[in-house]
Amino acid sequence: MRSQPLKGSNLTTVRGINERLVLHLLRMHGALSKAEATRMTGLSANAVSVIFRALEKEGLLLRGNPVRGRIGQPSVPMRLNPDARYYLGYKIGRRTFDLVVVNFVGDVLAQASAVHDYPTPANTLQFLEDNLTPLLTSAEITLDSVSALNIAMPFELWSWTSDFDAPVREMNEWRTFDLETEMKRRVPWPVTLQNDGTAACRAELIFGPPLEEQDFVYLFVGTFIGGGIVLNGGVFPGRRGSSGGFGPMRVPDEPGGERLVDHASLVVLEHMLAARDAQLARQLYNQDADWSRFEPELSHWLARAGRSLAHAIVSALSVIDFETVVIDGALPVAVRNRLVRKVENSLDELDLQGVVRPAVRPGHFSYLARAIGAASYQISTEYMIDQNTLLRETPTTIFKT
C-alpha cells in the first residue's frame, strides 16, 4: 500500500506550507505549469498563481518558454532557479575531507578533497581555512552569495579508533571540542552539524532521480559502513540524528566479526591490502585510484560485504517493510555496481519468509554524497515538505510565510 500523495490547503494561514509543497513538486518533476501544479496539489488555480508569482519574485523560480499548440492560452512551465541559493557542504571523514559548493538544484560548482591519516580538530579547521577562498573563487561566487555552511561527520569520532589505526589520545580531543562554535567563528554564515550517513541519504533523496517508493533503506560504504532511513518520502534522522547507523547491526556466520561494520567497511579492504602492500592500501581513499590494482583482495571483500549487507537488509525488513534499498559508497561506479549485484545474489540465497524482497538500486553520488548531502540541509528543512515532522509542529513554527 503506497503512501497518500501530498496535498495542499487553500487556507491562507498555511501559505508557507503550500509554497513548500510547490517547491517540493518542482524539485521532483523538474518543471510544472500552473495547471499541472493545480492538479497535483489540490490547490485552486488562483492559489497556485499567487504562489508562483511570490516564488518568482523571491528569485526561487524561473519561467520557461510558453508551450503552444493547445486550446486556450499557452502554458508557461516554471522551474527552480539554480542560482537562487548556494551552500557549502563539508564532510569530515575518518580518512578524507571533502568540501563542496552546491547550488539550489544540487550541481556541484567546485570541490576540494584531501586524504589524511585521521581527523583532528586542528587539521579539520586547517583544511577549511586553506580551501575556502580558492573554492569560492573556483565556483565564481562571493562570500555574500553563500547561504550556509553545513557539516557532515560521523558522530562519536573517537569510537572504533583501533579499527582504523588512530591514536586514542588525539581522537579523544573530539569529546570536548565544540566544532559548531569554532566554525561559526571562522565563517559569516549559519552552521549546522549532522551525521554523515544521514547527510548522504539526504543527497540521494533530494538530488537523486525521483523514486516512486516512499520508504527506503540507504546504505553508504565508507571507511565504516553507515547510512540513513527514508520514511514517508522524507529522511528520518531519529531523536539523536543517527537513524540508519547500520554498523553495529549483527550479521551471522561470517568469520572476522559479528557486526556489519566488521565486514562491509572500506577499512576492512584496507587491512586486507595492507597485508600485501601498505602503500597500496592507502591509495584506496584516492578518488582517482585504479581499483583494478586492488585485486584479488577486492573480489574477496565484495563477496564478504555482499553477504553481510544482505543479512542486514533482511534484519531491517523485519522491522519496517521498506520498498527499496539504495547502496552507495566511496567507490568507483563500476565497483559499486558489482557490490549491488553481490547483494542481490546473496539475497537469492537467504530465507526471505516473512519479508517482501525489496528492489536494490545503486546510489548516484559516490565519494561526494556526504558533502553534497550536508550542503542540502537547508533545502530539505526550508524548501521541502517533510511528512515525518509536519504533524509535530505548527505551521507558524516550521514554515516561513
Short mmCIF file of C-alpha atoms in Angstrom, two decimals:
data_model
loop_
_atom_site.label_atom_id
_atom_site.label_comp_id
_atom_site.label_asym_id
_atom_site.label_seq_id
_atom_site.Cartn_x
_atom_site.Cartn_y
_atom_site.Cartn_z
CA MET A 1 0.00 0.00 0.00
CA ARG A 2 1.54 3.29 -1.09
CA SER A 3 1.60 6.47 0.96
CA GLN A 4 -1.05 9.08 0.17
CA PRO A 5 0.09 11.82 -2.25
CA LEU A 6 0.93 15.23 -0.82
CA LYS A 7 -1.96 17.69 -0.91
CA GLY A 8 -2.18 21.37 -0.04
CA SER A 9 -4.73 23.58 1.66
CA ASN A 10 -6.47 26.68 0.35
CA LEU A 11 -6.40 28.30 3.81
CA THR A 12 -4.26 31.47 3.82
CA THR A 13 -2.90 30.61 7.29
CA VAL A 14 -0.81 27.80 5.82
CA ARG A 15 0.54 29.68 2.83
CA GLY A 16 4.09 28.70 3.86
CA ILE A 17 3.19 25.03 3.66
CA ASN A 18 1.71 25.46 0.21
CA GLU A 19 4.81 27.28 -1.04
CA ARG A 20 6.96 24.43 0.24
CA LEU A 21 4.68 21.95 -1.46
CA VAL A 22 5.02 23.68 -4.82
CA LEU A 23 8.82 23.87 -4.46
CA HIS A 24 8.88 20.21 -3.43
CA LEU A 25 6.94 19.13 -6.50
CA LEU A 26 9.05 21.28 -8.81
CA ARG A 27 12.15 19.61 -7.42
CA MET A 28 10.64 16.19 -8.08
CA HIS A 29 9.32 16.91 -11.58
CA GLY A 30 11.77 19.47 -12.92
CA ALA A 31 9.16 21.89 -14.33
CA LEU A 32 5.41 22.39 -13.88
CA SER A 33 2.79 24.57 -15.47
CA LYS A 34 0.13 26.24 -13.34
CA ALA A 35 -2.43 23.65 -14.46
CA GLU A 36 -0.13 20.74 -13.55
CA ALA A 37 0.66 22.23 -10.14
CA THR A 38 -3.04 22.83 -9.51
CA ARG A 39 -3.86 19.22 -10.29
CA MET A 40 -1.03 17.77 -8.21
CA THR A 41 -1.52 19.92 -5.11
CA GLY A 42 -5.31 20.12 -4.95
CA LEU A 43 -5.00 23.89 -4.57
CA SER A 44 -7.11 26.35 -6.52
CA ALA A 45 -5.72 27.78 -9.74
CA ASN A 46 -5.70 31.21 -8.14
CA ALA A 47 -3.74 29.96 -5.12
CA VAL A 48 -1.12 28.38 -7.39
CA SER A 49 -0.84 31.59 -9.43
CA VAL A 50 -0.22 33.60 -6.27
CA ILE A 51 2.43 31.12 -5.10
CA PHE A 52 4.19 31.06 -8.47
CA ARG A 53 4.34 34.88 -8.54
CA ALA A 54 5.65 35.09 -4.97
CA LEU A 55 8.34 32.46 -5.51
CA GLU A 56 9.37 34.02 -8.81
CA LYS A 57 9.65 37.44 -7.16
CA GLU A 58 11.83 35.91 -4.44
CA GLY A 59 14.13 34.55 -7.15
CA LEU A 60 13.44 30.88 -6.42
CA LEU A 61 11.70 30.15 -9.75
CA LEU A 62 12.38 30.82 -13.40
CA ARG A 63 9.89 30.95 -16.25
CA GLY A 64 10.26 28.50 -19.11
CA ASN A 65 9.26 29.03 -22.71
CA PRO A 66 5.48 29.07 -23.32
CA VAL A 67 4.07 25.76 -24.56
CA ARG A 68 1.85 26.47 -27.57
CA GLY A 69 -0.33 24.37 -29.79
CA ARG A 70 -3.09 23.61 -27.32
CA ILE A 71 -6.55 25.05 -26.79
CA GLY A 72 -6.52 28.24 -24.76
CA GLN A 73 -3.63 30.41 -23.68
CA PRO A 74 -0.11 28.95 -23.85
CA SER A 75 1.02 27.35 -20.58
CA VAL A 76 4.25 28.60 -19.04
CA PRO A 77 6.22 25.97 -17.14
CA MET A 78 8.10 27.09 -14.04
CA ARG A 79 11.33 25.56 -12.77
CA LEU A 80 13.73 26.03 -9.88
CA ASN A 81 16.35 28.73 -10.27
CA PRO A 82 19.77 27.05 -9.90
CA ASP A 83 21.33 30.33 -8.77
CA ALA A 84 18.71 31.09 -6.13
CA ARG A 85 20.90 29.82 -3.28
CA TYR A 86 24.43 28.49 -2.76
CA TYR A 87 25.52 26.21 0.06
CA LEU A 88 28.79 24.81 1.34
CA GLY A 89 28.96 21.18 2.41
CA TYR A 90 31.92 19.97 4.48
CA LYS A 91 32.38 16.25 5.05
CA ILE A 92 34.74 15.32 7.86
CA GLY A 93 35.65 11.66 7.48
CA ARG A 94 37.94 9.23 9.20
CA ARG A 95 40.22 9.10 6.14
CA THR A 96 39.18 12.06 3.96
CA PHE A 97 37.91 15.64 3.90
CA ASP A 98 35.55 16.90 1.18
CA LEU A 99 34.37 20.47 0.75
CA VAL A 100 31.84 21.38 -1.96
CA VAL A 101 29.85 24.35 -3.24
CA VAL A 102 26.36 23.33 -4.33
CA ASN A 103 23.66 25.41 -5.98
CA PHE A 104 19.90 25.25 -5.44
CA VAL A 105 19.40 22.25 -7.74
CA GLY A 106 22.35 20.22 -6.49
CA ASP A 107 25.01 21.00 -9.08
CA VAL A 108 28.50 20.81 -7.59
CA LEU A 109 30.17 24.05 -8.68
CA ALA A 110 33.53 23.37 -7.02
CA GLN A 111 35.11 20.81 -4.74
CA ALA A 112 38.25 20.23 -2.68
CA SER A 113 39.30 16.88 -1.20
CA ALA A 114 42.20 15.52 0.82
CA VAL A 115 43.27 12.18 2.29
CA HIS A 116 44.58 12.12 5.86
CA ASP A 117 45.62 9.52 8.43
CA TYR A 118 42.89 10.54 10.87
CA PRO A 119 40.88 13.72 11.56
CA THR A 120 41.75 16.01 14.45
CA PRO A 121 40.12 19.31 15.39
CA ALA A 122 43.26 21.10 14.24
CA ASN A 123 43.56 19.59 10.77
CA THR A 124 39.78 19.84 10.29
CA LEU A 125 39.87 23.61 10.81
CA GLN A 126 43.07 23.96 8.77
CA PHE A 127 41.56 22.21 5.75
CA LEU A 128 38.65 24.66 5.74
CA GLU A 129 40.91 27.68 6.10
CA ASP A 130 43.24 26.52 3.32
CA ASN A 131 40.49 25.70 0.81
CA LEU A 132 37.59 28.08 1.44
CA THR A 133 38.75 31.08 -0.61
CA PRO A 134 40.09 29.03 -3.56
CA LEU A 135 36.85 27.04 -3.58
CA LEU A 136 34.63 30.13 -3.79
CA THR A 137 36.89 31.55 -6.48
CA SER A 138 36.60 28.35 -8.48
CA ALA A 139 32.80 28.39 -8.09
CA GLU A 140 32.78 32.07 -9.16
CA ILE A 141 30.72 33.20 -6.18
CA THR A 142 31.37 35.60 -3.30
CA LEU A 143 31.14 35.19 0.45
CA ASP A 144 27.87 37.13 0.43
CA SER A 145 26.33 34.65 -2.03
CA VAL A 146 26.61 31.69 0.35
CA SER A 147 23.59 30.88 2.50
CA ALA A 148 25.08 28.35 4.94
CA LEU A 149 27.94 26.02 5.80
CA ASN A 150 26.71 22.55 6.71
CA ILE A 151 28.93 19.83 8.15
CA ALA A 152 28.55 16.07 7.85
CA MET A 153 30.65 13.83 10.07
CA PRO A 154 30.44 10.55 11.97
CA PHE A 155 29.08 11.02 15.45
CA GLU A 156 31.49 9.89 18.17
CA LEU A 157 34.60 10.16 16.01
CA TRP A 158 36.57 8.89 18.99
CA SER A 159 34.96 5.45 18.70
CA TRP A 160 36.48 2.46 16.85
CA THR A 161 39.92 4.10 16.79
CA SER A 162 41.71 0.76 16.85
CA ASP A 163 39.83 -0.29 13.70
CA PHE A 164 41.40 2.50 11.63
CA ASP A 165 44.70 2.82 13.49
CA ALA A 166 44.12 6.24 15.01
CA PRO A 167 45.73 7.37 18.29
CA VAL A 168 43.23 7.32 21.14
CA ARG A 169 44.63 10.42 22.84
CA GLU A 170 44.30 12.66 19.79
CA MET A 171 40.89 11.31 18.79
CA ASN A 172 39.63 11.91 22.34
CA GLU A 173 40.01 15.63 21.70
CA TRP A 174 36.71 15.37 19.80
CA ARG A 175 34.87 14.54 23.02
CA THR A 176 35.11 18.12 24.27
CA PHE A 177 35.69 20.04 21.04
CA ASP A 178 32.77 22.30 20.05
CA LEU A 179 33.11 22.13 16.27
CA GLU A 180 29.98 24.10 15.50
CA THR A 181 31.07 27.04 17.66
CA GLU A 182 34.59 27.04 16.21
CA MET A 183 33.23 27.03 12.67
CA LYS A 184 30.91 29.94 13.42
CA ARG A 185 33.96 31.96 14.49
CA ARG A 186 35.51 31.41 11.07
CA VAL A 187 32.63 31.91 8.64
CA PRO A 188 29.85 34.53 8.40
CA TRP A 189 27.04 32.05 7.69
CA PRO A 190 24.77 29.75 9.68
CA VAL A 191 26.48 26.45 10.53
CA THR A 192 24.74 23.11 11.08
CA LEU A 193 26.11 19.71 12.01
CA GLN A 194 24.63 16.34 11.03
CA ASN A 195 25.54 12.68 10.84
CA ASP A 196 27.43 11.83 7.65
CA GLY A 197 25.31 8.78 6.78
CA THR A 198 22.11 10.78 7.22
CA ALA A 199 23.58 13.52 5.03
CA ALA A 200 24.44 11.07 2.24
CA CYS A 201 20.90 9.70 2.43
CA ARG A 202 19.56 13.25 2.12
CA ALA A 203 21.62 13.84 -1.03
CA GLU A 204 20.12 10.78 -2.66
CA LEU A 205 16.57 11.77 -1.72
CA ILE A 206 16.79 15.44 -2.73
CA PHE A 207 19.11 15.40 -5.73
CA GLY A 208 18.87 11.82 -7.00
CA PRO A 209 16.32 10.69 -9.60
CA PRO A 210 12.84 10.65 -8.06
CA LEU A 211 11.76 7.29 -6.64
CA GLU A 212 8.13 6.19 -6.59
CA GLU A 213 8.84 4.37 -3.35
CA GLN A 214 8.30 6.45 -0.23
CA ASP A 215 10.20 4.23 2.22
CA PHE A 216 13.73 3.02 1.64
CA VAL A 217 16.94 1.98 3.34
CA TYR A 218 20.09 3.82 2.30
CA LEU A 219 23.47 2.16 2.85
CA PHE A 220 26.74 4.03 2.40
CA VAL A 221 30.03 2.15 2.30
CA GLY A 222 32.73 4.45 3.63
CA THR A 223 35.68 3.86 5.93
CA PHE A 224 32.94 2.37 8.11
CA ILE A 225 29.52 1.31 6.88
CA GLY A 226 26.72 3.80 7.59
CA GLY A 227 23.52 5.01 6.06
CA GLY A 228 20.12 6.51 6.60
CA ILE A 229 16.39 5.87 6.57
CA VAL A 230 13.68 7.43 4.39
CA LEU A 231 10.08 7.18 5.62
CA ASN A 232 7.03 8.77 4.01
CA GLY A 233 9.25 10.40 1.41
CA GLY A 234 11.45 12.20 3.96
CA VAL A 235 14.72 11.49 5.74
CA PHE A 236 14.03 10.14 9.22
CA PRO A 237 17.04 11.14 11.35
CA GLY A 238 15.62 9.88 14.66
CA ARG A 239 15.74 11.61 18.02
CA ARG A 240 19.54 11.71 18.12
CA GLY A 241 20.10 12.27 14.42
CA SER A 242 21.71 8.92 13.62
CA SER A 243 18.96 6.60 12.39
CA GLY A 244 20.33 4.16 9.85
CA GLY A 245 23.69 3.78 11.58
CA PHE A 246 23.93 0.15 10.48
CA GLY A 247 27.49 -0.51 11.69
CA PRO A 248 26.60 -2.29 14.95
CA MET A 249 23.96 -4.49 13.30
CA ARG A 250 24.70 -8.16 13.92
CA VAL A 251 25.37 -10.49 10.99
CA PRO A 252 25.60 -14.28 11.37
CA ASP A 253 28.15 -16.87 10.30
CA GLU A 254 30.78 -14.52 8.92
CA PRO A 255 34.39 -15.04 10.10
CA GLY A 256 36.09 -11.86 11.24
CA GLY A 257 33.43 -10.33 13.47
CA GLU A 258 29.74 -10.34 14.25
CA ARG A 259 28.91 -6.74 13.30
CA LEU A 260 28.18 -5.33 9.86
CA VAL A 261 31.00 -2.82 10.34
CA ASP A 262 33.44 -5.73 10.58
CA HIS A 263 32.74 -6.77 7.00
CA ALA A 264 31.10 -4.11 4.80
CA SER A 265 33.52 -1.25 5.56
CA LEU A 266 36.36 0.01 3.40
CA VAL A 267 38.73 -0.22 6.34
CA VAL A 268 38.34 -4.00 6.09
CA LEU A 269 39.54 -3.91 2.49
CA GLU A 270 42.30 -1.51 3.55
CA HIS A 271 43.60 -4.04 6.08
CA MET A 272 43.43 -6.83 3.51
CA LEU A 273 45.50 -4.73 1.09
CA ALA A 274 47.93 -3.63 3.80
CA ALA A 275 48.86 -7.26 4.40
CA ARG A 276 50.28 -7.19 0.86
CA ASP A 277 51.41 -3.57 0.43
CA ALA A 278 50.89 -0.75 2.94
CA GLN A 279 51.37 1.99 0.33
CA LEU A 280 48.82 0.37 -1.97
CA ALA A 281 46.29 0.21 0.86
CA ARG A 282 46.40 3.98 1.37
CA GLN A 283 45.51 4.57 -2.28
CA LEU A 284 42.09 3.13 -1.52
CA TYR A 285 40.88 6.59 -0.45
CA ASN A 286 42.10 8.50 -3.51
CA GLN A 287 39.16 9.34 -5.76
CA ASP A 288 41.20 8.77 -8.91
CA ALA A 289 42.72 5.44 -7.82
CA ASP A 290 42.73 2.47 -10.20
CA TRP A 291 40.84 -0.20 -8.28
CA SER A 292 41.93 -2.97 -10.62
CA ARG A 293 45.20 -2.86 -8.67
CA PHE A 294 43.30 -4.00 -5.55
CA GLU A 295 42.59 -7.47 -6.93
CA PRO A 296 42.27 -10.22 -5.74
CA GLU A 297 41.51 -8.67 -2.34
CA LEU A 298 38.77 -6.54 -3.85
CA SER A 299 36.80 -9.55 -5.11
CA HIS A 300 37.11 -11.30 -1.75
CA TRP A 301 35.92 -8.21 0.08
CA LEU A 302 32.99 -7.63 -2.28
CA ALA A 303 31.72 -11.18 -1.69
CA ARG A 304 32.08 -10.76 2.08
CA ALA A 305 30.44 -7.33 2.11
CA GLY A 306 27.62 -8.50 -0.16
CA ARG A 307 26.74 -11.39 2.15
CA SER A 308 26.81 -9.20 5.24
CA LEU A 309 24.76 -6.43 3.67
CA ALA A 310 22.13 -8.94 2.57
CA HIS A 311 21.76 -10.16 6.17
CA ALA A 312 21.48 -6.56 7.39
CA ILE A 313 18.80 -5.81 4.81
CA VAL A 314 16.69 -8.76 5.95
CA SER A 315 17.03 -7.59 9.56
CA ALA A 316 15.91 -4.09 8.57
CA LEU A 317 12.94 -5.50 6.64
CA SER A 318 11.80 -7.40 9.71
CA VAL A 319 11.27 -4.05 11.46
CA ILE A 320 9.82 -1.92 8.62
CA ASP A 321 8.76 -3.22 5.21
CA PHE A 322 10.99 -0.94 3.16
CA GLU A 323 10.23 -0.99 -0.55
CA THR A 324 13.75 -0.26 -1.77
CA VAL A 325 17.38 -0.47 -0.72
CA VAL A 326 19.82 2.09 -2.16
CA ILE A 327 23.54 1.28 -1.94
CA ASP A 328 26.23 3.88 -2.47
CA GLY A 329 29.72 4.46 -1.16
CA ALA A 330 33.15 5.99 -1.59
CA LEU A 331 33.62 3.63 -4.51
CA PRO A 332 34.08 3.87 -8.26
CA VAL A 333 30.79 3.39 -10.10
CA ALA A 334 31.83 0.01 -11.52
CA VAL A 335 32.79 -1.30 -8.08
CA ARG A 336 29.58 -0.01 -6.54
CA ASN A 337 27.57 -1.80 -9.22
CA ARG A 338 29.49 -5.02 -8.54
CA LEU A 339 28.59 -4.68 -4.86
CA VAL A 340 24.91 -4.20 -5.70
CA ARG A 341 24.98 -7.42 -7.74
CA LYS A 342 26.69 -9.27 -4.88
CA VAL A 343 23.96 -8.13 -2.50
CA GLU A 344 21.23 -9.25 -4.90
CA ASN A 345 22.89 -12.64 -5.35
CA SER A 346 23.21 -13.06 -1.60
CA LEU A 347 19.54 -12.19 -1.09
CA ASP A 348 18.73 -15.00 -3.52
CA GLU A 349 20.34 -17.43 -1.10
CA LEU A 350 18.67 -16.21 2.11
CA ASP A 351 15.39 -17.28 3.67
CA LEU A 352 13.04 -14.37 2.96
CA GLN A 353 9.93 -15.89 4.52
CA GLY A 354 8.02 -13.22 6.40
CA VAL A 355 9.50 -10.28 4.47
CA VAL A 356 8.93 -8.87 1.00
CA ARG A 357 12.08 -8.69 -1.08
CA PRO A 358 12.91 -5.04 -1.85
CA ALA A 359 14.31 -3.57 -5.02
CA VAL A 360 18.06 -2.99 -4.70
CA ARG A 361 19.39 0.04 -6.56
CA PRO A 362 22.74 1.84 -6.79
CA GLY A 363 23.07 5.37 -5.47
CA HIS A 364 24.23 8.31 -7.55
CA PHE A 365 26.81 10.44 -5.73
CA SER A 366 29.65 8.14 -4.73
CA TYR A 367 32.56 9.87 -2.96
CA LEU A 368 30.82 13.25 -2.61
CA ALA A 369 27.45 12.00 -1.34
CA ARG A 370 28.09 13.04 2.26
CA ALA A 371 29.36 16.53 1.40
CA ILE A 372 26.54 17.13 -1.11
CA GLY A 373 24.02 15.90 1.45
CA ALA A 374 25.44 18.24 4.05
CA ALA A 375 25.05 21.16 1.65
CA SER A 376 21.42 20.22 1.01
CA TYR A 377 20.32 20.60 4.63
CA GLN A 378 18.54 23.96 4.29
CA ILE A 379 16.89 22.87 1.05
CA SER A 380 15.36 19.95 2.91
CA THR A 381 14.34 21.87 6.02
CA GLU A 382 13.28 25.18 4.49
CA TYR A 383 12.04 24.44 0.96
CA MET A 384 10.53 20.96 1.03
CA ILE A 385 7.70 19.07 2.73
CA ASP A 386 8.71 16.51 5.35
CA GLN A 387 5.75 14.38 6.38
CA ASN A 388 7.75 12.99 9.31
CA THR A 389 7.79 16.40 11.02
CA LEU A 390 4.72 18.06 9.50
CA LEU A 391 2.36 16.98 12.29
CA ARG A 392 4.78 17.51 15.16
CA GLU A 393 4.94 21.30 14.90
CA THR A 394 2.59 24.09 13.98
CA PRO A 395 2.93 25.82 10.61
CA THR A 396 3.97 29.07 12.28
CA THR A 397 7.00 27.41 13.88
CA ILE A 398 8.28 25.41 10.93
CA PHE A 399 7.36 27.45 7.88
CA LYS A 400 8.21 30.91 6.70
CA THR A 401 5.22 32.90 5.47
#
